[in-house]
C-alpha angles and dihedrals in degrees: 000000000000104000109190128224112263097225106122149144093339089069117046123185110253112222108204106192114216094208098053116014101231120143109220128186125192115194114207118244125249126281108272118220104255106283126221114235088191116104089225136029111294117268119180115188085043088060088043088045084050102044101038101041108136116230116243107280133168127283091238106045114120119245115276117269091223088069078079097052114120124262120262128244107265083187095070087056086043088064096046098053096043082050099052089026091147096067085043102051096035093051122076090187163357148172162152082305093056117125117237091226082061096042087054097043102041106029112017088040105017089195130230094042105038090176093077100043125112091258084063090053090070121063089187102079123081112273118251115254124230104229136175088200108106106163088189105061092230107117101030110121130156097268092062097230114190114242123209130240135196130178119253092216084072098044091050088058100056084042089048103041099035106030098018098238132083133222094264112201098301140056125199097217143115084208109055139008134194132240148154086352100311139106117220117194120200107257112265109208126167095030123156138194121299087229101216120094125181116238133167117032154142141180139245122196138194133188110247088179132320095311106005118090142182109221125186123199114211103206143165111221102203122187105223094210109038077035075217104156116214121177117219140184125225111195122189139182107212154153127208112252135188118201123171087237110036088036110207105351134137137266107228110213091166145344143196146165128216108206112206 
């Protein structure tokens, strides 16, 4: 299990700018109860009834042999989640319906904290860059606070490959915008520490068909300050996926936490 520092709001980062000698602190804002990215309210067994349904065969047609492939490795998923917990815990919901802005804000970034998003899972992919370049405009103040950028080639293959969309050219955020093939994300400075962590846990898994499941994570999301210990369940609808540059990951068809 990742347990997180327990260093938060009461020690924000101090930016000193070089040009102008001005001290700026930033103080992060307060946690947000776990937001839904469904357009409409969750509901598990109608993604499973989209996403399984069998195509019109013959009656006679004999079962499919990939009903006999061998189960995949949930631990493998385990690992992932523990290891990007904050988009996780801090999300009720997705599915097929999600926008990829969202996708992109709230799970491959999981902005504010970009360090425990799904990009950062997988060393593979070119780092993001800190630039002070914002064509845009949108970011410039007169502290002179890097930006990051990513490239959006990199963010369409996790999109691709996980969620089955891309970024397209736009992106609906006050935080990032896309151009030339690049994504810039508005600087984040005296950030601290998000203060939950996920321990204990352990998965369930059911066929859905021969390569579909169902897999339930049974955690124990703990707040490091108040030490208050809540379980939850973190339910996906998934298939196992290779790709030569994400190696052995998951496609995500939906996704949702029950909270005791």
């Amino acid at each position: 299990m990742i347990k997180k520092a327990i260093v938060s709001l009461l020690v924000p980062a101090l930016l000193i700018s070089t040009l102008s000698g001005c001290l700026f602190i930033r103080l992060p804002e307060r946690k947000k109860e776990p937001e839904s990215l469904t357009a409409a309210p969750f509901d598990f067994s109608a993604a499973m009834t989209d996403v399984t349904a069998p195509p019109e065969t013959a009656a006679t047609e004999a079962p499919s042999a990939v009903q006999n492939t061998p189960e995949p490795d949930f631990s493998s998923l385990v690992r992932l989640v523990e290891q990007t917990d904050f988009v996780w815990t801090t999300l009720s919901s997705l599915d097929q319906s999600t926008p990829a802005d969202r996708l992109i804000e709230n799970v491959l970034l999981a902005y504010p904290y970009l360090e425990v998003g799904l990009y950062a899972a997988f060393p593979s992919l070119p780092a993001p860059i800190a630039s002070d370049t914002d064509p845009q405009g949108r970011f410039q103040n007169e502290y002179n606070i890097q930006g990051t950028v990513y490239s959006i080639q990199a963010i369409d293959r996790i999109l691709s490959v996980m969620f089955g969309t891309t970024a397209g050219q736009s992106i609906l955020s006050d935080s990032m915008y896309i151009q030339d093939g690049n994504l810039y994300v508005l600087p984040v400075d005296g950030l601290g520490d998000y203060g939950t962590a996920l321990k204990g846990g352990w998965e369930t898994h059911e066929r859905i068909d021969g390569n579909t499941y169902t897999v339930t994570l049974h955690e124990t999301l703990e707040d490091v300050f108040a030490g208050e210990q809540t379980p939850l369940e973190l339910t996906f609808l998934v298939q196992p996926v290779s790709d030569p540059v994400l190696g052995d990951t998951w496609r995500i068809f939906s996704y949702g936490q029950i909270r005791a």
